[in-house]
Amino acid sequence: MIEANKFRLGLFVISGSVLFFIVIFVFGLSDIFVRKGKFVSLFNESVQGVAVGSPVKYKGVPIGTVSKISIQVNDKLIRVDMDIDMKAFVTDHQSGAKAVSSFNDFFEHESKMGLRCRLEYAGITGLKYVELNYFDQFPQAPVIERPKYITSNYFYVPSIPSQFKDILNLINTSLEKISRVQFDKISDEMTGTLKSMQRLLDDPKLKMMIDKMEKMSDNMEKSSSNVSKVLTESKLREIVDGLDTNLKSLNNLTISARGSIEGAKFIETAQSFREAAYSVTDARQALLSTLLKLDQTLDSLTELVNYLNDDPSSLLKGKHKPVVIAPSAK
Amino acid sequence: MGSPARELVEKIGIASASVFRDMIEMVCFVGDLSKVSWRVLRKPSQLRWKETLYYMDMCGSQAVPIVLMICFLMGVILGFQAAVQMRKFGTELYVADLVGFSILKELGPLMVAMIATGRAGSAFAAEIGTMKVNDEISALETMGFAPSRFLVIPKMLAMVIVSPVLTVFGDVIGIVGGFVVGTTMLGLPLMAYYNRTVEVLYPMVFMLGMVKSVVFALIIAVIGCLRGFQAECNAQGVGRATTSAVVTSIFLIVIADAVLTIIFSLMGY
């Protein structure tokens, strides 16, 4: 019997065995040696699309996987356990108890600052992953407080409803608002309006009006056709030529008018007028002054006449001097 | 001469009786093998290690090149077909999922089993059939030796050992085939494809493939040897036994694959 090639067989078995252990190690056995943080969250919505092994991400960075999904029968919440790879977080201490403590401190601080987890779609396949992040919610959903049955070994991250649930809520609200619209009443009103319109359309006056409009339209068409018959191309050209000639005449007239205006020496004439106006103004001023003086003279004469009327002897004696009374005589 | 309908019914009856007889013989053979295997397990010194090593070399290490080539091409084809469809949806990265799961759970063990059937199953049937033609089997029985212990157990043990090892080679090279398509044709980053493969595959998927490969190995060895023992004592009989070994093995492998897949699915894998 032919004997086996022992070297070849040994090489085959050894390489196969080595490959076997490498594959086992690469495909997950290495996780045994990875230190993990235990996270847990409770969801009040469907977790369809999330399965054991689904990714857990912190602000988009993969940090672990979902390790267990269960139903809490006492409060009907869906419990999702997550294994978080601590190697994903760079701390001052890379190993030992200090690293664990640093990791815990970081997440406790983050949780106080409002870190929440939410289910997000991983693509068009319907698969989901758990996203840890700070989320702006509208409206604000109530946070599920840490229940007593979650032991201190687990780090509890409150969950918030997924975007899909938000959309569903919005749709429900919108549908509720739509349901409040009184479609029956609107329908009745529209029916009434349509009946009124029908009556209006059935009115004989409207029919007459339409007939008249049709006749007018026919007449206009006839007129238009007549105009088009009368206004042939040659006639239109003649009209255009006539207009052109008239425009040229108008242009010539404008040129000659401009020459005449320029020949009229408007500037000098205006200057003469201006000077004459100034002379009239001066004469007016002199006249006003003369009249004022004349008025004053008349006032003096009136006063003299009154004085003479009171004392005609003053014409001969002259004007009386006023009598001065000494203060002591008082 | 009877009517054609009567002849058809007679043929169906003969074929059914043949299949039933074949099944009975197969069950008896498996029972005999179980008895002998138990005896060998109790006294491992009774095992013919030299022959076992020979069959390990023949069915295992000599089959590595063809297994590598077939499984690599299988990974390439699978990756290519997946890429063409997935590119339409912009989900090229999921080629890693498809290739990884398909190769590890199904195609790796199945392709290795097919190759082993063609190489080892036919060889076992031809070898034992020729021994039967030469009355060597009768001589063993006359001398009081159980032919199963001498001829079947080494082959079966060799197949059970080498089949998972060949499947490991096939799995790895199949994934590499998909990897080549993903990085060259789809232009996916090398590390992205690798990370995706490592992310989605887990040891249990790999182990399921190993379990399948062991079951397939048992089928190949048992059917190959059984058909050899059932061979008629002439040259044509050996040829027919060889053909029958290959066809029956492939048929039973596919049935076993379906049954195992259902069982694993029910178990949640």
Coordinates of C-alpha atoms in Angstrom, one line a residue:
Chain A
M1 CA 0.0 0.0 0.0
I2 CA 1.2 3.5 -0.8
E3 CA 2.1 5.3 2.3
A4 CA 1.0 8.8 3.2
N5 CA 3.2 11.8 2.6
K6 CA 3.6 12.7 6.2
F7 CA 5.2 16.1 5.7
R8 CA 2.4 17.2 3.4
L9 CA -0.2 15.7 5.7
G10 CA 1.4 17.4 8.7
L11 CA 1.5 20.7 6.9
F12 CA -2.1 20.4 5.9
V13 CA -3.3 19.6 9.4
I14 CA -1.2 22.2 11.1
S15 CA -2.1 25.0 8.7
G16 CA -5.7 24.0 8.8
S17 CA -5.7 24.0 12.6
V18 CA -3.9 27.4 12.8
L19 CA -6.4 28.8 10.2
F20 CA -9.3 27.4 12.3
F21 CA -8.2 29.2 15.4
I22 CA -7.4 32.4 13.6
V23 CA -10.9 32.5 12.1
I24 CA -12.5 31.8 15.4
F25 CA -10.4 34.5 17.0
V26 CA -11.0 37.1 14.3
F27 CA -14.8 36.4 14.2
G28 CA -15.5 37.2 17.8
L29 CA -13.5 35.1 20.2
S30 CA -11.2 38.0 20.7
D31 CA -14.1 39.8 22.3
I32 CA -13.6 37.6 25.3
F33 CA -10.4 39.5 26.1
V34 CA -11.9 42.9 25.5
R35 CA -13.1 44.7 28.6
K36 CA -16.6 45.9 28.2
G37 CA -19.0 48.3 29.9
K38 CA -22.6 47.1 30.5
F39 CA -25.2 49.5 29.4
V40 CA -28.9 49.1 29.5
S41 CA -31.8 51.2 28.3
L42 CA -35.6 50.8 28.3
F43 CA -37.8 51.6 25.3
N44 CA -41.5 52.3 25.2
E45 CA -41.8 51.7 21.5
S46 CA -41.3 48.9 19.0
V47 CA -37.6 47.9 18.7
Q48 CA -38.2 46.1 15.3
G49 CA -35.0 46.3 13.3
V50 CA -32.7 46.0 16.3
A51 CA -31.2 42.5 17.0
V52 CA -28.6 41.0 19.1
G53 CA -25.3 42.2 17.6
S54 CA -26.8 45.5 16.2
P55 CA -24.3 48.3 16.5
V56 CA -24.3 50.9 19.3
K57 CA -22.8 54.3 18.4
Y58 CA -21.8 57.3 20.3
K59 CA -22.3 60.4 18.1
G60 CA -21.8 58.1 15.1
V61 CA -18.8 56.2 16.4
P62 CA -19.3 52.5 16.8
I63 CA -18.6 51.7 20.5
G64 CA -20.3 48.4 21.0
T65 CA -23.2 46.0 20.2
V66 CA -26.6 45.0 21.5
S67 CA -26.1 41.9 23.7
K68 CA -29.7 41.1 24.7
I69 CA -33.3 42.2 24.1
S70 CA -35.9 41.3 26.6
I71 CA -39.4 42.4 27.7
Q72 CA -39.9 43.7 31.3
V73 CA -43.3 42.2 32.1
N74 CA -43.9 44.4 35.2
D75 CA -43.8 47.7 33.2
K76 CA -44.2 46.4 29.6
L77 CA -41.0 48.1 28.6
I78 CA -38.4 46.7 26.1
R79 CA -35.1 46.2 27.8
V80 CA -32.0 46.5 25.5
D81 CA -28.7 45.4 27.0
M82 CA -25.5 46.7 25.3
D83 CA -21.9 45.8 25.6
I84 CA -19.7 48.9 25.2
D85 CA -16.1 48.4 24.2
M86 CA -14.0 50.6 26.5
K87 CA -11.2 50.6 24.1
A88 CA -13.2 53.0 22.0
F89 CA -12.7 55.7 24.6
V90 CA -9.3 57.2 25.1
T91 CA -8.7 58.1 28.7
D92 CA -5.7 59.1 30.8
H93 CA -5.6 55.5 32.1
Q94 CA -5.7 52.9 29.4
S95 CA -6.0 49.9 31.7
G96 CA -6.9 48.9 35.2
A97 CA -9.4 50.1 37.7
K98 CA -8.6 53.7 37.0
A99 CA -9.6 53.3 33.4
V100 CA -12.9 51.8 34.4
S101 CA -13.5 54.6 36.9
S102 CA -12.6 57.2 34.3
F103 CA -15.0 55.6 31.8
N104 CA -17.8 55.5 34.4
D105 CA -17.2 59.2 35.4
F106 CA -17.4 60.2 31.8
F107 CA -20.7 58.6 31.1
E108 CA -22.3 59.7 34.4
H109 CA -21.3 63.3 33.5
E110 CA -22.7 62.8 30.0
S111 CA -25.9 61.3 31.3
K112 CA -26.4 64.3 33.6
M113 CA -25.8 66.6 30.7
G114 CA -28.7 65.0 28.8
L115 CA -27.1 62.0 26.9
R116 CA -29.9 59.8 25.6
C117 CA -30.2 56.8 23.3
R118 CA -32.5 56.5 20.3
L119 CA -33.1 53.9 17.7
E120 CA -31.9 55.0 14.2
Y121 CA -32.2 53.4 10.8
A122 CA -29.0 51.9 9.5
G123 CA -30.0 52.2 5.9
I124 CA -32.9 51.2 3.6
T125 CA -32.9 47.7 4.8
G126 CA -35.0 48.4 7.9
L127 CA -32.1 47.5 10.3
K128 CA -31.6 49.8 13.2
Y129 CA -28.8 50.7 15.6
V130 CA -28.7 52.4 19.0
E131 CA -27.4 56.0 18.8
L132 CA -26.1 57.7 22.0
N133 CA -26.3 61.5 21.6
Y134 CA -27.9 64.7 22.8
F135 CA -31.2 65.0 20.9
D136 CA -33.4 68.0 20.4
Q137 CA -37.0 66.8 20.9
F138 CA -40.2 68.4 19.8
P139 CA -42.3 67.9 21.7
Q140 CA -40.4 66.9 24.8
A141 CA -41.0 63.3 25.6
P142 CA -41.1 62.1 29.2
V143 CA -37.8 60.4 30.2
I144 CA -38.1 56.9 31.7
E145 CA -36.4 57.1 35.1
R146 CA -34.1 54.3 36.2
P147 CA -36.2 51.4 37.5
K148 CA -35.2 49.6 40.7
Y149 CA -34.7 46.3 39.0
I150 CA -31.7 47.6 37.0
T151 CA -28.8 46.9 39.3
S152 CA -25.8 49.1 39.9
N153 CA -23.7 46.8 37.6
Y154 CA -25.4 48.4 34.6
F155 CA -25.0 51.9 33.4
Y156 CA -28.5 53.2 32.6
V157 CA -29.1 55.5 29.6
P158 CA -32.6 56.9 29.3
S159 CA -34.2 56.5 25.9
I160 CA -36.2 58.9 23.8
P161 CA -38.7 58.0 21.0
S162 CA -37.2 57.4 17.5
Q163 CA -37.8 59.9 14.7
F164 CA -40.2 57.5 13.1
K165 CA -42.4 57.5 16.2
D166 CA -42.2 61.4 16.2
I167 CA -43.3 61.4 12.6
L168 CA -46.2 59.0 13.4
N169 CA -47.2 61.3 16.3
L170 CA -47.2 64.3 13.9
I171 CA -49.3 62.4 11.4
N172 CA -51.7 61.4 14.1
T173 CA -52.0 65.0 15.3
S174 CA -52.5 66.2 11.7
L175 CA -55.1 63.5 11.1
E176 CA -56.9 64.5 14.3
K177 CA -57.0 68.1 13.1
I178 CA -58.3 67.1 9.7
S179 CA -61.0 65.0 11.3
R180 CA -62.3 68.2 13.1
V181 CA -62.9 69.8 9.7
Q182 CA -66.7 69.8 9.1
F183 CA -66.7 68.3 5.6
D184 CA -70.5 67.7 5.6
K185 CA -71.1 71.4 6.2
I186 CA -68.6 72.4 3.5
S187 CA -70.2 69.9 1.2
D188 CA -73.7 71.3 1.8
E189 CA -72.5 74.8 1.2
M190 CA -70.7 73.8 -2.0
T191 CA -73.9 72.0 -3.1
G192 CA -75.9 75.2 -2.5
T193 CA -73.4 77.3 -4.3
L194 CA -73.4 75.0 -7.3
K195 CA -77.2 75.1 -7.4
S196 CA -77.2 78.9 -7.3
M197 CA -74.7 78.9 -10.1
Q198 CA -76.8 76.5 -12.0
R199 CA -79.8 78.8 -11.6
L200 CA -77.8 81.7 -12.7
L201 CA -76.6 79.8 -15.8
D202 CA -80.2 78.8 -16.6
D203 CA -81.4 82.5 -16.4
P204 CA -82.7 83.6 -19.9
K205 CA -81.1 87.0 -19.5
L206 CA -77.7 85.4 -19.3
K207 CA -78.5 83.4 -22.4
M208 CA -79.5 86.5 -24.2
M209 CA -76.3 88.2 -23.1
I210 CA -74.3 85.3 -24.3
D211 CA -76.1 85.4 -27.7
K212 CA -75.4 89.1 -28.0
M213 CA -71.8 88.6 -27.2
E214 CA -71.6 85.9 -29.8
K215 CA -73.2 88.3 -32.3
M216 CA -70.7 91.0 -31.3
S217 CA -67.9 88.6 -31.7
D218 CA -69.2 87.7 -35.2
N219 CA -69.4 91.3 -36.1
M220 CA -65.9 92.0 -34.9
E221 CA -64.7 89.1 -36.9
K222 CA -66.5 90.5 -40.0
S223 CA -65.1 94.0 -39.3
S224 CA -61.7 92.5 -38.9
S225 CA -61.9 90.7 -42.1
N226 CA -63.2 93.8 -43.9
V227 CA -60.3 95.8 -42.4
S228 CA -57.9 93.2 -43.6
K229 CA -59.5 93.4 -47.0
V230 CA -59.3 97.2 -47.2
L231 CA -55.9 97.5 -45.7
T232 CA -53.9 95.6 -48.2
E233 CA -50.1 95.6 -48.1
S234 CA -49.7 98.2 -50.8
K235 CA -52.1 100.5 -49.0
L236 CA -50.4 100.0 -45.7
R237 CA -47.1 100.8 -47.5
E238 CA -48.6 104.0 -48.9
I239 CA -49.8 105.0 -45.4
V240 CA -46.4 104.3 -44.0
D241 CA -44.7 106.3 -46.8
G242 CA -47.1 109.2 -46.1
L243 CA -46.3 109.1 -42.5
D244 CA -42.6 109.0 -43.3
T245 CA -43.1 112.1 -45.5
N246 CA -45.0 113.9 -42.8
L247 CA -42.4 113.1 -40.2
K248 CA -39.7 114.5 -42.5
S249 CA -41.8 117.7 -43.0
L250 CA -42.2 118.0 -39.2
N251 CA -38.5 117.6 -38.8
N252 CA -37.8 120.4 -41.3
L253 CA -40.3 122.6 -39.5
T254 CA -38.6 121.9 -36.2
I255 CA -35.2 122.9 -37.7
S256 CA -36.6 126.1 -39.1
A257 CA -38.4 127.0 -35.8
R258 CA -35.2 126.4 -33.9
G259 CA -33.4 128.8 -36.4
S260 CA -36.1 131.5 -35.9
I261 CA -35.9 131.1 -32.1
E262 CA -32.1 131.4 -32.2
G263 CA -32.4 134.6 -34.4
A264 CA -34.9 136.3 -32.0
K265 CA -32.0 137.0 -29.5
F266 CA -34.0 135.9 -26.6
I267 CA -31.2 136.5 -24.1
E268 CA -30.6 140.2 -24.9
T269 CA -34.4 140.9 -25.0
A270 CA -34.7 139.2 -21.6
Q271 CA -31.9 141.3 -20.2
S272 CA -33.6 144.5 -21.4
F273 CA -36.8 143.3 -19.9
R274 CA -35.0 142.6 -16.7
E275 CA -33.4 146.1 -16.6
A276 CA -36.8 147.7 -17.3
A277 CA -38.3 145.7 -14.5
Y278 CA -35.6 146.9 -12.1
S279 CA -36.3 150.6 -13.2
V280 CA -40.0 150.1 -12.6
T281 CA -39.2 148.7 -9.1
D282 CA -36.9 151.7 -8.3
A283 CA -39.6 154.2 -9.5
R284 CA -42.1 152.4 -7.4
Q285 CA -39.9 152.7 -4.3
A286 CA -39.4 156.4 -5.0
L287 CA -43.1 156.9 -5.4
L288 CA -43.8 155.1 -2.2
S289 CA -41.3 157.3 -0.3
T290 CA -42.9 160.5 -1.8
L291 CA -46.3 159.3 -0.9
L292 CA -45.1 158.6 2.7
K293 CA -43.7 162.1 3.0
L294 CA -46.8 163.6 1.6
D295 CA -48.8 161.6 4.2
Q296 CA -46.6 163.1 6.9
T297 CA -47.0 166.6 5.5
L298 CA -50.8 166.2 5.5
D299 CA -50.7 165.0 9.1
S300 CA -48.7 168.2 10.1
L301 CA -51.1 170.4 8.2
T302 CA -54.1 168.7 9.9
E303 CA -52.5 169.3 13.3
L304 CA -51.8 173.0 12.4
V305 CA -55.3 173.5 11.3
N306 CA -56.7 171.9 14.5
Y307 CA -54.3 174.1 16.6
L308 CA -55.4 177.2 14.8
N309 CA -59.0 176.2 15.1
D310 CA -58.5 176.0 18.9
D311 CA -56.5 179.2 19.1
P312 CA -56.8 181.4 16.1
S313 CA -54.6 184.1 17.9
S314 CA -51.7 181.9 17.8
L315 CA -51.4 182.8 14.1
L316 CA -50.3 186.2 15.3
K317 CA -48.9 185.5 18.8
G318 CA -47.1 182.3 17.9
K319 CA -47.2 179.1 19.8
H320 CA -47.8 179.1 23.6
K321 CA -44.9 178.1 25.8
P322 CA -45.9 175.5 28.4
V323 CA -46.3 176.7 32.1
V324 CA -43.7 175.1 34.4
I325 CA -45.0 174.5 38.1
A326 CA -42.3 174.3 40.8
P327 CA -42.4 171.2 43.0
S328 CA -42.5 173.4 46.2
A329 CA -45.7 175.1 45.0
K330 CA -47.5 171.7 45.3
Chain B
M1 CA -46.7 -9.3 -22.8
G2 CA -48.9 -7.3 -20.6
S3 CA -50.4 -3.9 -21.3
P4 CA -48.1 -0.8 -21.0
A5 CA -50.0 0.4 -17.9
R6 CA -49.3 -3.0 -16.3
E7 CA -45.6 -2.8 -17.3
L8 CA -45.3 0.7 -15.8
V9 CA -46.8 -0.4 -12.5
E10 CA -44.5 -3.4 -12.4
K11 CA -41.5 -1.1 -13.1
I12 CA -42.6 1.2 -10.3
G13 CA -43.0 -1.7 -8.0
I14 CA -39.5 -3.1 -8.8
A15 CA -37.9 0.3 -8.4
S16 CA -39.7 0.9 -5.1
A17 CA -38.6 -2.5 -3.8
S18 CA -35.0 -1.7 -4.9
V19 CA -35.0 1.6 -3.1
F20 CA -36.5 0.0 0.0
R21 CA -33.9 -2.8 -0.1
D22 CA -31.2 -0.3 -0.6
M23 CA -32.4 1.7 2.4
I24 CA -32.5 -1.5 4.5
E25 CA -29.0 -2.3 3.4
M26 CA -27.9 1.2 4.2
V27 CA -29.4 1.0 7.7
C28 CA -27.8 -2.4 8.3
F29 CA -24.4 -1.0 7.1
V30 CA -24.7 2.0 9.4
G31 CA -25.6 -0.4 12.3
D32 CA -22.6 -2.6 11.5
L33 CA -20.4 0.5 11.3
S34 CA -21.7 1.8 14.7
K35 CA -20.8 -1.6 16.2
V36 CA -17.3 -1.6 14.8
S37 CA -16.8 2.1 15.6
W38 CA -17.7 1.5 19.2
R39 CA -15.2 -1.4 19.4
V40 CA -12.5 0.7 17.9
L41 CA -13.3 3.5 20.3
R42 CA -12.9 1.1 23.2
K43 CA -9.7 -0.3 21.7
P44 CA -8.0 2.4 19.6
S45 CA -5.1 0.0 18.9
Q46 CA -7.5 -1.9 16.6
L47 CA -7.6 1.1 14.3
R48 CA -5.3 0.9 11.2
W49 CA -3.5 4.2 11.7
K50 CA -1.3 3.8 8.7
E51 CA -4.3 3.5 6.3
T52 CA -6.0 6.3 8.1
L53 CA -3.1 8.6 7.5
Y54 CA -3.0 7.6 3.9
Y55 CA -6.6 8.5 3.4
M56 CA -6.1 11.7 5.3
D57 CA -3.4 12.6 2.9
M58 CA -5.3 11.5 -0.2
C59 CA -8.6 13.1 0.7
G60 CA -7.2 16.1 2.6
S61 CA -3.9 17.6 1.7
Q62 CA -4.0 16.5 -1.9
A63 CA -7.4 18.2 -2.3
V64 CA -6.3 21.5 -1.0
P65 CA -5.4 23.1 -4.4
I66 CA -8.7 22.2 -6.0
V67 CA -10.6 23.3 -2.9
L68 CA -8.8 26.6 -2.8
M69 CA -9.4 27.3 -6.5
I70 CA -13.1 26.3 -6.5
C71 CA -14.0 28.2 -3.2
F72 CA -12.0 31.3 -4.3
L73 CA -14.0 31.4 -7.6
M74 CA -17.2 30.8 -5.7
G75 CA -16.5 33.8 -3.5
V76 CA -15.6 35.9 -6.6
I77 CA -18.8 34.8 -8.4
L78 CA -20.9 35.4 -5.3
G79 CA -19.4 38.8 -4.7
F80 CA -19.7 39.8 -8.3
Q81 CA -23.4 38.8 -8.5
A82 CA -24.2 40.5 -5.2
A83 CA -22.3 43.6 -6.3
V84 CA -24.2 44.0 -9.5
Q85 CA -27.6 43.9 -7.6
M86 CA -26.5 45.9 -4.5
R87 CA -24.9 48.7 -6.5
K88 CA -28.4 49.6 -7.7
F89 CA -29.4 50.4 -4.2
G90 CA -26.0 51.9 -3.0
T91 CA -25.5 49.1 -0.6
E92 CA -22.2 47.7 -1.9
L93 CA -20.8 47.3 1.6
Y94 CA -23.4 44.6 2.3
V95 CA -21.6 42.4 -0.2
A96 CA -19.3 41.5 2.7
D97 CA -22.4 40.3 4.7
L98 CA -23.7 38.2 1.8
V99 CA -20.4 36.6 0.8
G100 CA -19.4 36.0 4.5
F101 CA -22.6 34.4 5.5
S102 CA -23.1 32.4 2.3
I103 CA -19.6 31.0 2.3
L104 CA -19.4 30.2 6.0
K105 CA -22.9 28.7 6.4
E106 CA -23.6 27.1 3.1
L107 CA -21.3 27.2 0.2
G108 CA -18.0 26.5 2.0
P109 CA -19.0 23.1 3.4
L110 CA -21.1 22.3 0.4
M111 CA -18.4 22.9 -2.2
V112 CA -15.9 21.1 -0.1
A113 CA -18.3 18.2 0.2
M114 CA -18.9 18.2 -3.6
I115 CA -15.2 18.1 -4.3
A116 CA -14.7 15.4 -1.7
T117 CA -17.5 13.3 -3.2
G118 CA -15.9 13.5 -6.6
R119 CA -12.5 12.7 -5.3
A120 CA -12.8 10.5 -2.2
G121 CA -16.3 9.0 -2.5
S122 CA -15.7 7.7 -6.0
A123 CA -12.3 6.5 -5.0
F124 CA -13.7 4.6 -2.0
A125 CA -16.4 2.9 -4.0
A126 CA -13.9 2.0 -6.8
E127 CA -11.3 0.6 -4.3
I128 CA -13.7 -1.6 -2.4
G129 CA -15.5 -2.6 -5.6
T130 CA -12.2 -3.8 -7.1
M131 CA -11.4 -5.7 -3.9
K132 CA -14.8 -7.3 -4.2
V133 CA -14.1 -8.3 -7.8
N134 CA -10.8 -9.8 -6.7
D135 CA -12.5 -11.7 -3.8
E136 CA -10.3 -9.9 -1.3
I137 CA -13.5 -9.0 0.8
S138 CA -14.5 -12.7 0.8
A139 CA -10.9 -13.6 1.9
L140 CA -11.1 -11.2 4.8
E141 CA -14.4 -12.6 5.9
T142 CA -13.1 -16.1 5.5
M143 CA -10.2 -15.3 7.8
G144 CA -12.6 -13.9 10.4
F145 CA -11.8 -10.2 9.9
A146 CA -14.6 -7.6 9.8
P147 CA -14.2 -5.8 6.5
S148 CA -15.8 -2.7 8.0
R149 CA -13.1 -2.3 10.6
F150 CA -10.3 -2.8 8.0
L151 CA -11.7 -0.9 5.1
V152 CA -14.4 1.6 6.3
I153 CA -13.3 2.9 9.7
P154 CA -10.0 4.4 8.4
K155 CA -11.7 6.0 5.5
M156 CA -14.5 7.4 7.6
L157 CA -12.2 8.7 10.3
A158 CA -9.9 10.3 7.7
M159 CA -12.9 12.0 6.1
V160 CA -14.3 13.3 9.4
I161 CA -10.9 14.8 10.3
V162 CA -9.9 16.3 7.0
S163 CA -13.3 17.6 5.9
P164 CA -13.6 20.4 8.5
V165 CA -9.9 21.3 7.8
L166 CA -10.7 21.6 4.1
T167 CA -13.8 23.6 4.9
V168 CA -11.6 26.1 6.9
F169 CA -9.5 26.5 3.9
G170 CA -12.5 26.9 1.6
D171 CA -14.2 29.4 4.0
V172 CA -11.2 31.6 4.2
I173 CA -10.4 31.6 0.5
G174 CA -14.1 32.1 -0.4
I175 CA -14.2 35.2 1.8
V176 CA -10.9 36.4 0.2
G177 CA -12.7 36.0 -3.2
G178 CA -15.5 38.3 -2.2
F179 CA -12.9 40.6 -0.6
V180 CA -11.1 40.8 -4.0
V181 CA -14.3 41.7 -5.8
G182 CA -15.3 44.2 -3.1
T183 CA -12.0 46.1 -3.1
T184 CA -11.3 46.0 -6.9
M185 CA -14.6 46.1 -8.6
L186 CA -16.6 48.0 -6.1
G187 CA -13.7 50.2 -4.9
L188 CA -14.5 49.6 -1.3
P189 CA -11.8 50.5 1.1
L190 CA -9.8 47.5 2.2
M191 CA -10.3 48.0 5.9
A192 CA -14.0 48.9 5.5
Y193 CA -14.6 45.5 3.8
Y194 CA -12.6 43.7 6.4
N195 CA -14.2 45.5 9.3
R196 CA -17.7 44.8 7.9
T197 CA -16.9 41.1 7.5
V198 CA -15.5 40.9 11.1
E199 CA -18.4 42.9 12.4
V200 CA -21.2 40.7 11.0
L201 CA -19.7 37.3 11.2
Y202 CA -19.5 35.5 14.5
P203 CA -17.9 32.2 15.6
M204 CA -21.2 30.3 15.7
V205 CA -21.7 30.8 12.0
F206 CA -18.3 29.3 11.4
M207 CA -19.0 26.4 13.7
L208 CA -22.3 25.6 12.0
G209 CA -20.3 25.2 8.8
M210 CA -17.9 22.9 10.6
V211 CA -20.8 20.7 11.9
K212 CA -22.2 20.5 8.4
S213 CA -18.8 19.5 7.0
V214 CA -18.5 16.6 9.5
V215 CA -22.0 15.3 8.6
F216 CA -21.2 15.6 4.9
A217 CA -17.9 13.7 5.5
L218 CA -19.7 10.9 7.2
I219 CA -22.2 10.7 4.3
I220 CA -19.4 10.6 1.7
A221 CA -17.4 7.9 3.4
V222 CA -20.4 5.7 4.3
I223 CA -22.0 5.9 0.9
G224 CA -18.7 5.5 -1.0
C225 CA -17.9 2.4 1.0
L226 CA -21.4 1.0 0.8
R227 CA -21.6 1.3 -2.9
G228 CA -18.2 -0.4 -3.1
F229 CA -19.5 -3.4 -1.1
Q230 CA -22.7 -3.4 -3.3
A231 CA -20.7 -3.5 -6.5
E232 CA -21.3 -6.4 -8.9
C233 CA -18.3 -8.7 -9.4
N234 CA -17.2 -7.3 -12.8
A235 CA -15.6 -4.2 -14.3
Q236 CA -18.8 -2.6 -15.3
G237 CA -20.2 -3.2 -11.8
V238 CA -17.3 -1.2 -10.3
G239 CA -18.0 1.6 -12.7
R240 CA -21.7 1.7 -11.8
A241 CA -20.9 1.5 -8.1
T242 CA -18.6 4.5 -8.5
T243 CA -21.2 6.5 -10.3
S244 CA -23.9 5.5 -7.9
A245 CA -21.7 6.5 -4.9
V246 CA -21.2 10.0 -6.3
V247 CA -24.9 10.5 -7.3
T248 CA -26.2 9.1 -4.0
S249 CA -23.7 11.1 -1.9
I250 CA -24.6 14.4 -3.6
F251 CA -28.3 13.7 -3.2
L252 CA -27.9 12.8 0.5
I253 CA -25.6 15.8 1.1
V254 CA -28.2 18.2 -0.3
I255 CA -30.9 16.6 1.8
A256 CA -28.7 16.7 4.9
D257 CA -27.8 20.3 4.2
A258 CA -31.5 21.3 4.0
V259 CA -32.3 19.4 7.2
L260 CA -29.4 20.9 9.1
T261 CA -30.3 24.4 7.9
I262 CA -33.8 23.9 9.2
I263 CA -32.6 22.5 12.5
F264 CA -30.1 25.5 12.9
S265 CA -32.9 27.9 12.0
L266 CA -35.1 26.4 14.7
M267 CA -32.3 26.7 17.2
G268 CA -32.1 30.4 16.3
Y269 CA -29.0 30.5 14.2

